[in-house]
mmCIF file of C-alpha atoms and ligand atoms in Angstrom:
data_model
loop_
_atom_site.group_PDB
_atom_site.id
_atom_site.type_symbol
_atom_site.label_atom_id
_atom_site.label_comp_id
_atom_site.label_asym_id
_atom_site.label_seq_id
_atom_site.Cartn_x
_atom_site.Cartn_y
_atom_site.Cartn_z
ATOM 1 C CA MET A 17 0.211 0.157 0.454
ATOM 2 C CA VAL A 18 1.348 3.318 -0.368
ATOM 3 C CA LEU A 19 0.227 6.741 1.234
ATOM 4 C CA ASP A 20 -0.727 10.267 0.585
ATOM 5 C CA VAL A 21 -0.737 12.503 3.604
ATOM 6 C CA ASP A 22 -0.897 15.822 5.088
ATOM 7 C CA THR A 23 1.321 14.806 8.129
ATOM 8 C CA GLY A 24 -1.526 16.291 10.145
ATOM 9 C CA VAL A 25 -2.402 13.942 14.107
ATOM 10 C CA ASP A 26 -4.324 12.145 12.589
ATOM 11 C CA ASP A 27 -2.223 11.441 9.799
ATOM 12 C CA ALA A 28 0.373 10.437 12.365
ATOM 13 C CA CYS A 29 -2.135 7.604 14.445
ATOM 14 C CA ALA A 30 -2.705 6.282 9.875
ATOM 15 C CA LEU A 31 1.180 5.914 9.570
ATOM 16 C CA LEU A 32 1.858 4.158 12.555
ATOM 17 C CA PHE A 33 -0.563 1.308 11.762
ATOM 18 C CA ALA A 34 0.413 1.288 8.496
ATOM 19 C CA ALA A 35 4.209 0.458 9.720
ATOM 20 C CA ARG A 36 2.496 -1.812 12.150
ATOM 21 C CA HIS A 37 -0.051 -3.744 11.356
ATOM 22 C CA PRO A 38 1.002 -7.392 9.943
ATOM 23 C CA GLY A 39 -1.045 -7.508 6.982
ATOM 24 C CA LEU A 40 0.284 -4.116 5.352
ATOM 25 C CA ARG A 41 3.140 -3.700 3.237
ATOM 26 C CA LEU A 42 3.798 0.044 3.453
ATOM 27 C CA VAL A 43 5.817 1.239 0.753
ATOM 28 C CA ALA A 44 6.267 4.516 -0.015
ATOM 29 C CA VAL A 45 4.577 7.723 1.080
ATOM 30 C CA SER A 46 4.444 11.192 -0.531
ATOM 31 C CA CYS A 47 3.675 14.373 1.044
ATOM 32 C CA VAL A 48 0.814 17.103 1.017
ATOM 33 C CA GLY A 49 0.401 20.901 1.901
ATOM 34 C CA GLY A 50 -3.056 20.722 3.906
ATOM 35 C CA ASN A 51 -3.607 20.395 7.303
ATOM 36 C CA ALA A 52 -0.189 22.246 7.391
ATOM 37 C CA PRO A 53 2.671 23.917 5.203
ATOM 38 C CA VAL A 54 3.582 20.617 2.916
ATOM 39 C CA ASP A 55 7.650 20.856 4.884
ATOM 40 C CA ASP A 56 6.127 20.629 8.002
ATOM 41 C CA VAL A 57 4.322 17.448 6.736
ATOM 42 C CA VAL A 58 7.173 15.945 5.472
ATOM 43 C CA ARG A 59 8.795 16.166 8.459
ATOM 44 C CA ASN A 60 5.951 14.929 10.434
ATOM 45 C CA THR A 61 5.974 11.840 8.680
ATOM 46 C CA LEU A 62 9.849 11.726 9.043
ATOM 47 C CA VAL A 63 9.261 11.389 12.769
ATOM 48 C CA VAL A 64 6.699 9.195 12.871
ATOM 49 C CA LEU A 65 7.882 6.444 10.538
ATOM 50 C CA ASP A 66 11.354 7.213 12.200
ATOM 51 C CA ALA A 67 9.821 6.268 15.902
ATOM 52 C CA ALA A 68 8.173 3.885 14.276
ATOM 53 C CA GLY A 69 11.634 1.650 13.089
ATOM 54 C CA ARG A 70 10.228 2.181 9.586
ATOM 55 C CA GLY A 71 13.333 4.445 8.071
ATOM 56 C CA ASP A 72 12.677 1.884 5.475
ATOM 57 C CA VAL A 73 10.443 3.567 3.406
ATOM 58 C CA PRO A 74 10.459 6.079 0.963
ATOM 59 C CA VAL A 75 9.082 9.150 1.924
ATOM 60 C CA ALA A 76 8.721 12.237 -1.015
ATOM 61 C CA ARG A 77 7.430 16.073 -1.195
ATOM 62 C CA GLY A 78 4.590 16.344 -2.903
ATOM 63 C CA ALA A 79 2.370 19.949 -3.937
ATOM 64 C CA ALA A 80 2.905 22.599 -2.009
ATOM 65 C CA ARG A 81 -0.606 23.802 -2.845
ATOM 66 C CA PRO A 82 -3.774 23.021 -4.101
ATOM 67 C CA LEU A 83 -4.872 23.776 -7.676
ATOM 68 C CA VAL A 84 -6.750 26.678 -7.542
ATOM 69 C CA GLU A 85 -7.466 26.891 -4.270
ATOM 70 C CA ARG A 86 -5.414 29.290 -2.030
ATOM 71 C CA PRO A 87 -4.110 27.055 1.105
ATOM 72 C CA ARG A 88 -5.538 26.807 4.819
ATOM 73 C CA HIS A 89 -3.588 25.730 7.282
ATOM 74 C CA ALA A 90 -5.979 23.443 10.034
ATOM 75 C CA ARG A 91 -2.736 24.811 12.814
ATOM 76 C CA HIS A 92 -6.427 25.093 15.052
ATOM 77 C CA VAL A 93 -6.686 21.448 14.926
ATOM 78 C CA HIS A 94 -3.256 19.633 14.619
ATOM 79 C CA GLY A 95 -1.317 21.917 16.190
ATOM 80 C CA GLU A 96 0.730 25.445 15.435
ATOM 81 C CA ASP A 97 3.710 22.097 13.840
ATOM 82 C CA GLY A 98 0.885 19.864 12.047
ATOM 83 C CA MET A 99 1.733 17.087 15.159
ATOM 84 C CA ALA A 100 0.587 18.334 18.220
ATOM 85 C CA ASP A 101 3.447 20.518 19.253
ATOM 86 C CA LEU A 102 5.686 17.493 20.280
ATOM 87 C CA HIS A 103 8.774 18.888 18.985
ATOM 88 C CA TRP A 104 10.150 15.429 18.687
ATOM 89 C CA PRO A 105 13.215 15.674 17.261
ATOM 90 C CA PRO A 106 13.336 15.196 13.225
ATOM 91 C CA SER A 107 13.840 11.813 11.829
ATOM 92 C CA PRO A 108 18.092 11.476 10.134
ATOM 93 C CA GLN A 109 16.060 10.269 7.234
ATOM 94 C CA LEU A 110 16.551 12.537 4.462
ATOM 95 C CA PRO A 111 13.357 13.173 2.157
ATOM 96 C CA ASP A 112 12.829 11.061 -1.070
ATOM 97 C CA PRO A 113 14.670 13.866 -4.020
ATOM 98 C CA ARG A 114 12.316 13.157 -6.291
ATOM 99 C CA HIS A 115 9.252 14.930 -6.163
ATOM 100 C CA GLY A 116 5.514 12.939 -5.285
ATOM 101 C CA VAL A 117 4.342 12.236 -7.367
ATOM 102 C CA GLU A 118 7.049 10.739 -9.250
ATOM 103 C CA LEU A 119 7.723 8.326 -6.467
ATOM 104 C CA LEU A 120 3.576 7.229 -7.336
ATOM 105 C CA ARG A 121 4.621 6.866 -10.721
ATOM 106 C CA ASP A 122 7.500 4.969 -9.906
ATOM 107 C CA VAL A 123 6.048 2.982 -7.495
ATOM 108 C CA LEU A 124 3.228 1.950 -8.973
ATOM 109 C CA LEU A 125 4.735 1.228 -13.048
ATOM 110 C CA ASP A 126 7.391 -0.921 -10.766
ATOM 111 C CA ALA A 127 3.888 -2.700 -9.545
ATOM 112 C CA ALA A 128 2.781 -3.423 -12.750
ATOM 113 C CA ARG A 129 5.933 -4.187 -14.931
ATOM 114 C CA THR A 130 6.131 -7.527 -12.062
ATOM 115 C CA GLY A 131 2.659 -8.836 -13.411
ATOM 116 C CA ASP A 132 2.046 -10.621 -10.091
ATOM 117 C CA PRO A 133 -1.594 -8.728 -9.017
ATOM 118 C CA ASP A 134 -0.754 -9.056 -5.591
ATOM 119 C CA ASP A 135 1.522 -6.401 -6.398
ATOM 120 C CA LEU A 136 -0.996 -3.848 -7.375
ATOM 121 C CA VAL A 137 -1.373 -1.028 -5.211
ATOM 122 C CA THR A 138 -3.759 -0.005 -2.533
ATOM 123 C CA LEU A 139 -3.536 3.813 -2.798
ATOM 124 C CA VAL A 140 -4.744 5.545 0.463
ATOM 125 C CA PRO A 141 -4.632 9.627 -0.271
ATOM 126 C CA LEU A 142 -5.567 10.790 3.492
ATOM 127 C CA ALA A 143 -4.994 14.876 2.467
ATOM 128 C CA PRO A 144 -6.038 16.823 -0.417
ATOM 129 C CA LEU A 145 -5.739 14.982 -3.260
ATOM 130 C CA THR A 146 -3.693 16.975 -5.261
ATOM 131 C CA ASN A 147 -1.048 15.169 -5.535
ATOM 132 C CA ILE A 148 -3.402 12.414 -7.477
ATOM 133 C CA ALA A 149 -4.460 14.792 -9.762
ATOM 134 C CA LEU A 150 -1.232 15.645 -10.569
ATOM 135 C CA LEU A 151 -0.980 12.431 -10.759
ATOM 136 C CA LEU A 152 -3.352 10.957 -12.657
ATOM 137 C CA ARG A 153 -3.274 13.116 -15.243
ATOM 138 C CA THR A 154 0.744 13.202 -16.027
ATOM 139 C CA TYR A 155 1.076 9.690 -15.335
ATOM 140 C CA PRO A 156 -2.316 7.650 -16.210
ATOM 141 C CA GLU A 157 -0.032 4.706 -17.238
ATOM 142 C CA ALA A 158 1.398 4.637 -13.665
ATOM 143 C CA ALA A 159 -2.899 3.393 -13.235
ATOM 144 C CA ALA A 160 -1.626 -0.250 -14.144
ATOM 145 C CA GLY A 161 -0.301 -0.625 -11.531
ATOM 146 C CA LEU A 162 -3.649 0.741 -8.794
ATOM 147 C CA ARG A 163 -5.460 -2.071 -7.477
ATOM 148 C CA ARG A 164 -7.925 0.420 -5.562
ATOM 149 C CA ILE A 165 -7.614 4.002 -4.717
ATOM 150 C CA VAL A 166 -9.636 3.977 -0.474
ATOM 151 C CA PHE A 167 -9.320 7.835 -0.061
ATOM 152 C CA MET A 168 -9.958 9.258 3.414
ATOM 153 C CA GLY A 169 -12.527 12.865 1.741
ATOM 154 C CA GLY A 170 -16.073 14.144 1.558
ATOM 155 C CA ALA A 171 -19.341 12.756 2.641
ATOM 156 C CA ALA A 172 -22.779 11.937 2.595
ATOM 157 C CA ALA A 173 -24.437 14.533 5.102
ATOM 158 C CA GLN A 174 -22.837 16.995 6.931
ATOM 159 C CA GLY A 175 -19.251 19.191 6.533
ATOM 160 C CA ASN A 176 -16.587 19.898 8.627
ATOM 161 C CA ALA A 177 -15.340 22.195 7.066
ATOM 162 C CA THR A 178 -17.578 24.197 5.935
ATOM 163 C CA ALA A 179 -21.244 23.138 6.349
ATOM 164 C CA SER A 180 -21.037 21.361 3.784
ATOM 165 C CA ALA A 181 -18.400 20.008 2.500
ATOM 166 C CA GLU A 182 -15.426 18.083 4.337
ATOM 167 C CA PHE A 183 -11.342 19.946 4.778
ATOM 168 C CA ASN A 184 -9.771 17.783 2.603
ATOM 169 C CA VAL A 185 -11.758 17.716 -1.132
ATOM 170 C CA PHE A 186 -12.682 22.006 0.327
ATOM 171 C CA HIS A 187 -9.078 22.055 0.602
ATOM 172 C CA ASP A 188 -8.983 21.604 -3.734
ATOM 173 C CA PRO A 189 -11.885 20.721 -5.410
ATOM 174 C CA GLU A 190 -10.839 20.477 -8.498
ATOM 175 C CA ALA A 191 -8.111 17.884 -7.471
ATOM 176 C CA ALA A 192 -10.470 15.751 -5.565
ATOM 177 C CA ALA A 193 -13.100 16.407 -8.935
ATOM 178 C CA VAL A 194 -9.790 15.416 -11.458
ATOM 179 C CA VAL A 195 -9.250 12.399 -9.583
ATOM 180 C CA LEU A 196 -13.542 10.636 -9.469
ATOM 181 C CA ASP A 197 -12.573 11.119 -13.477
ATOM 182 C CA ALA A 198 -9.263 9.879 -14.291
ATOM 183 C CA ALA A 199 -10.486 6.681 -11.985
ATOM 184 C CA ASP A 200 -13.701 5.902 -14.041
ATOM 185 C CA ASP A 201 -11.488 7.120 -16.962
ATOM 186 C CA LEU A 202 -8.553 5.095 -16.062
ATOM 187 C CA GLY A 203 -11.000 2.091 -13.988
ATOM 188 C CA VAL A 204 -10.024 2.200 -11.182
ATOM 189 C CA PRO A 205 -11.872 1.447 -8.398
ATOM 190 C CA VAL A 206 -12.908 4.048 -5.742
ATOM 191 C CA PHE A 207 -13.432 3.474 -2.019
ATOM 192 C CA MET A 208 -14.572 6.656 0.026
ATOM 193 C CA TYR A 209 -13.936 6.418 3.655
ATOM 194 C CA GLY A 210 -15.524 10.243 4.779
ATOM 195 C CA LEU A 211 -16.849 12.056 7.406
ATOM 196 C CA ASP A 212 -20.007 10.137 8.012
ATOM 197 C CA VAL A 213 -17.739 7.394 9.547
ATOM 198 C CA PHE A 214 -14.716 9.491 10.487
ATOM 199 C CA SER A 215 -15.572 10.980 14.139
ATOM 200 C CA ALA A 216 -16.388 6.892 14.676
ATOM 201 C CA PRO A 217 -13.384 5.566 16.031
ATOM 202 C CA THR A 218 -12.745 7.394 19.484
ATOM 203 C CA LEU A 219 -10.286 6.730 22.137
ATOM 204 C CA SER A 220 -10.632 8.198 25.917
ATOM 205 C CA PRO A 221 -8.271 10.863 27.657
ATOM 206 C CA ALA A 222 -7.296 7.478 30.364
ATOM 207 C CA GLU A 223 -7.355 5.144 27.010
ATOM 208 C CA ALA A 224 -3.886 7.483 25.358
ATOM 209 C CA ALA A 225 -2.887 7.168 28.679
ATOM 210 C CA GLU A 226 -2.424 4.266 28.998
ATOM 211 C CA ILE A 227 -0.719 3.920 26.072
ATOM 212 C CA VAL A 228 1.735 6.309 26.652
ATOM 213 C CA ALA A 229 2.673 4.615 29.819
ATOM 214 C CA ALA A 230 2.785 1.346 28.146
ATOM 215 C CA GLY A 231 5.066 3.023 25.498
ATOM 216 C CA ARG A 232 7.144 4.326 27.790
ATOM 217 C CA ALA A 233 7.015 1.515 29.707
ATOM 218 C CA CYS A 234 8.717 -0.812 27.038
ATOM 219 C CA GLY A 235 10.737 1.715 25.350
ATOM 220 C CA ASP A 236 8.398 1.498 22.211
ATOM 221 C CA ARG A 237 8.677 5.190 21.169
ATOM 222 C CA ALA A 238 5.648 3.735 18.459
ATOM 223 C CA ALA A 239 3.492 3.491 21.154
ATOM 224 C CA GLU A 240 4.644 6.655 23.058
ATOM 225 C CA LEU A 241 3.552 9.184 20.433
ATOM 226 C CA ALA A 242 0.217 7.001 19.132
ATOM 227 C CA GLY A 243 -0.854 8.306 22.923
ATOM 228 C CA LEU A 244 0.381 11.798 22.725
ATOM 229 C CA LEU A 245 -0.779 12.392 19.211
ATOM 230 C CA ILE A 246 -4.939 11.143 21.183
ATOM 231 C CA ASP A 247 -3.471 12.467 24.251
ATOM 232 C CA PHE A 248 -3.483 16.594 22.430
ATOM 233 C CA GLN A 249 -7.184 15.698 20.374
ATOM 234 C CA CYS A 250 -8.396 15.095 23.595
ATOM 235 C CA HIS A 251 -7.296 17.738 25.206
ATOM 236 C CA ARG A 252 -7.697 20.010 22.012
ATOM 237 C CA PHE A 253 -11.339 19.691 22.164
ATOM 238 C CA GLY A 254 -11.713 18.540 25.868
ATOM 239 C CA THR A 255 -13.900 15.301 24.468
ATOM 240 C CA ASP A 256 -12.623 11.666 23.511
ATOM 241 C CA ALA A 257 -10.385 12.025 19.867
ATOM 242 C CA THR A 258 -11.272 10.260 16.225
ATOM 243 C CA ILE A 259 -8.331 8.157 15.135
ATOM 244 C CA GLY A 260 -10.085 10.239 11.850
ATOM 245 C CA ASP A 261 -7.212 9.467 8.518
ATOM 246 C CA ALA A 262 -6.280 5.994 10.889
ATOM 247 C CA GLY A 263 -9.414 4.552 10.627
ATOM 248 C CA ALA A 264 -9.140 4.250 6.649
ATOM 249 C CA VAL A 265 -6.357 2.486 6.948
ATOM 250 C CA VAL A 266 -7.609 0.179 9.780
ATOM 251 C CA SER A 267 -10.175 -1.278 6.718
ATOM 252 C CA LEU A 268 -7.676 -2.209 4.511
ATOM 253 C CA VAL A 269 -7.436 -4.854 7.311
ATOM 254 C CA ALA A 270 -11.273 -5.389 8.807
ATOM 255 C CA PRO A 271 -13.575 -4.102 5.733
ATOM 256 C CA GLU A 272 -16.238 -6.337 7.643
ATOM 257 C CA LEU A 273 -15.894 -3.212 10.424
ATOM 258 C CA LEU A 274 -17.117 -0.602 8.014
ATOM 259 C CA ALA A 275 -21.224 -0.786 5.874
ATOM 260 C CA TRP A 276 -19.944 0.170 2.156
ATOM 261 C CA ALA A 277 -22.560 1.265 -0.581
ATOM 262 C CA GLU A 278 -21.534 2.051 -4.609
ATOM 263 C CA HIS A 279 -23.620 5.570 -5.407
ATOM 264 C CA PRO A 280 -22.700 8.098 -7.819
ATOM 265 C CA VAL A 281 -20.366 10.540 -6.859
ATOM 266 C CA ARG A 282 -20.072 14.311 -8.098
ATOM 267 C CA VAL A 283 -17.953 17.568 -6.251
ATOM 268 C CA GLU A 284 -19.309 20.906 -6.396
ATOM 269 C CA LEU A 285 -17.188 22.871 -8.141
ATOM 270 C CA ALA A 286 -19.264 26.379 -8.554
ATOM 271 C CA GLY A 287 -21.428 26.939 -5.625
ATOM 272 C CA THR A 288 -21.007 29.855 -2.744
ATOM 273 C CA TRP A 289 -21.537 27.965 -0.076
ATOM 274 C CA SER A 290 -21.455 24.038 -1.038
ATOM 275 C CA ARG A 291 -17.464 24.405 -3.075
ATOM 276 C CA GLY A 292 -16.370 21.294 -2.465
ATOM 277 C CA ARG A 293 -19.207 18.970 -1.281
ATOM 278 C CA THR A 294 -19.061 15.637 -2.405
ATOM 279 C CA ILE A 295 -22.585 14.663 -3.738
ATOM 280 C CA VAL A 296 -22.846 11.464 -2.985
ATOM 281 C CA ASP A 297 -26.549 10.706 -5.059
ATOM 282 C CA GLN A 298 -28.383 7.935 -2.799
ATOM 283 C CA ARG A 299 -32.023 8.067 -4.737
ATOM 284 C CA THR A 300 -33.021 4.563 -5.840
ATOM 285 C CA ALA A 301 -33.939 4.019 -9.795
ATOM 286 C CA SER A 302 -37.454 6.284 -10.112
ATOM 287 C CA PRO A 303 -38.923 8.270 -13.016
ATOM 288 C CA ASP A 304 -37.175 12.049 -11.122
ATOM 289 C CA ARG A 305 -33.824 10.530 -10.551
ATOM 290 C CA ASP A 306 -34.101 9.608 -14.933
ATOM 291 C CA HIS A 307 -35.385 12.576 -15.284
ATOM 292 C CA ASP A 308 -32.860 14.582 -13.940
ATOM 293 C CA PRO A 309 -30.918 16.906 -16.404
ATOM 294 C CA HIS A 310 -27.615 16.245 -14.615
ATOM 295 C CA GLY A 311 -27.810 12.566 -15.191
ATOM 296 C CA LEU A 312 -26.138 10.596 -12.565
ATOM 297 C CA SER A 313 -22.158 10.713 -12.369
ATOM 298 C CA PRO A 314 -20.114 7.907 -14.063
ATOM 299 C CA THR A 315 -18.209 7.516 -10.800
ATOM 300 C CA VAL A 316 -19.927 4.946 -8.662
ATOM 301 C CA VAL A 317 -17.514 4.885 -5.423
ATOM 302 C CA ARG A 318 -18.372 2.552 -2.635
ATOM 303 C CA VAL A 319 -18.600 4.836 0.303
ATOM 304 C CA ALA A 320 -18.280 4.014 4.400
ATOM 305 C CA LEU A 321 -22.216 4.602 5.160
ATOM 306 C CA GLY A 322 -21.213 2.446 8.504
ATOM 307 C CA ILE A 323 -18.944 1.153 10.749
ATOM 308 C CA ASP A 324 -18.283 -0.596 14.372
ATOM 309 C CA GLY A 325 -16.341 2.338 16.034
ATOM 310 C CA PRO A 326 -15.318 0.367 18.927
ATOM 311 C CA ALA A 327 -13.920 -2.431 17.343
ATOM 312 C CA VAL A 328 -11.745 0.009 15.063
ATOM 313 C CA ALA A 329 -10.631 1.737 17.734
ATOM 314 C CA ARG A 330 -10.061 -0.793 19.671
ATOM 315 C CA LEU A 331 -7.529 -3.128 16.181
ATOM 316 C CA TRP A 332 -6.220 0.372 15.702
ATOM 317 C CA ARG A 333 -4.874 0.300 19.504
ATOM 318 C CA HIS A 334 -3.657 -2.744 19.557
ATOM 319 C CA THR A 335 -1.744 -2.835 16.394
ATOM 320 C CA VAL A 336 -0.009 1.128 17.140
ATOM 321 C CA THR A 337 0.871 -0.276 20.653
ATOM 322 C CA GLY A 338 2.328 -3.440 19.030
ATOM 323 C CA GLY A 339 -0.142 -6.008 21.573
ATOM 324 C CA ALA A 340 1.691 -4.203 24.942
ATOM 325 C CA ASP A 341 -1.099 -3.410 26.359
ATOM 326 C CA HIS A 342 -3.498 -6.345 24.760
ATOM 327 C CA ASP A 343 -5.425 -7.192 28.297
ATOM 328 C CA ALA A 344 -6.745 -3.963 28.191
ATOM 329 C CA THR A 345 -8.634 -3.894 24.352
ATOM 330 C CA GLY A 346 -9.193 -7.545 24.379
ATOM 331 C CA THR A 347 -8.098 -7.237 20.638
ATOM 332 C CA ASP A 348 -8.243 -10.588 19.120
ATOM 333 C CA ASP A 349 -6.472 -9.796 15.644
ATOM 334 C CA ARG A 350 -5.792 -13.107 14.666
ATOM 335 C CA ARG A 351 -6.883 -12.130 10.954
ATOM 336 C CA PRO A 352 -5.726 -13.179 7.523
ATOM 337 C CA SER A 353 -3.875 -10.293 6.450
HETATM 338 O O1 RIB B 20 -12.120 15.776 7.378
HETATM 339 C C1 RIB B 20 -10.421 14.525 8.041
HETATM 340 C C2 RIB B 20 -9.339 14.899 6.976
HETATM 341 O O2 RIB B 20 -8.954 16.948 6.831
HETATM 342 C C3 RIB B 20 -8.611 14.132 7.689
HETATM 343 O O3 RIB B 20 -7.026 14.064 6.711
HETATM 344 C C4 RIB B 20 -7.663 15.259 8.852
HETATM 345 O O4 RIB B 20 -6.437 14.974 8.430
HETATM 346 C C5 RIB B 20 -7.616 16.682 7.857
HETATM 347 O O5 RIB B 20 -6.653 16.428 6.358
HETATM 348 CA CA1 CA B 21 -4.796 14.589 6.370
#
């Protein structure tokens, strides 16, 4: 699998899970501006992978800003540095010298070349889709290496960045529209892990403290970091914290914990108050729908509309702590990889 991130507290939670779950093979990470400026994203991403002992995973700097919109960073959510203002020392690893889009291209073309279907890549964008739009339009041949795209973004119901739009899509609506159009063109299946499920897997301040203690007790910096990230979010919002983006990665190894439905999806680009909204068409066949002057979107997306939040949170916690607090979670994740 490959991640595209704007690390980001919850992107960091996703990176820790992807780095540690035995059923996942994280082969590369591309960075994009979003929650934080792209150089902060690169630094944060390298720190997280270093904590997880995954200095082997190439990390590349991608697009610094959206295709058309101006950047709108989310320091109010993720802290001044984009990752809970923990100020951990920088990783000794350097970023890959390629642009993020070129790293994605090379990884996908390598996957296509083997001819082995098991090598096809699940691409998991957890950020504005700028890199992915540039990739699919500039190097469409790279799609031959794609199994599917599972993106965190959008919503069938309400937004978060605005009443109508989810942050990643709102940050770069044109990129989201391009990705949906290109995926349809290139025959790439798209799965949408949106706000309809995003907030359900949560952990409490007490659980965050347990995870930090478990990590510190056995010198596991990844577990300590996971707990500190959740603790930051709990205290920033005065409530239990969602694992956010990490849920999209958990869904790769436990799809049965979510309810998926196929619906045509479009992105609103022109609306004054609805720009960046993902319009998930849940209408059943009817004369009204058949006479819709807009017709149906050609891009049919598998949309997550239900989730077992507690089970997803338990699996995340068990994985990022390396099972150190197995008793506390009671998680038996001897699931097939
Ligand atoms: O709307 C949630 C998304 O916006 C998450 O990816 C979070 O990291 C932010 O980028
Ligand atoms: Ca993100």
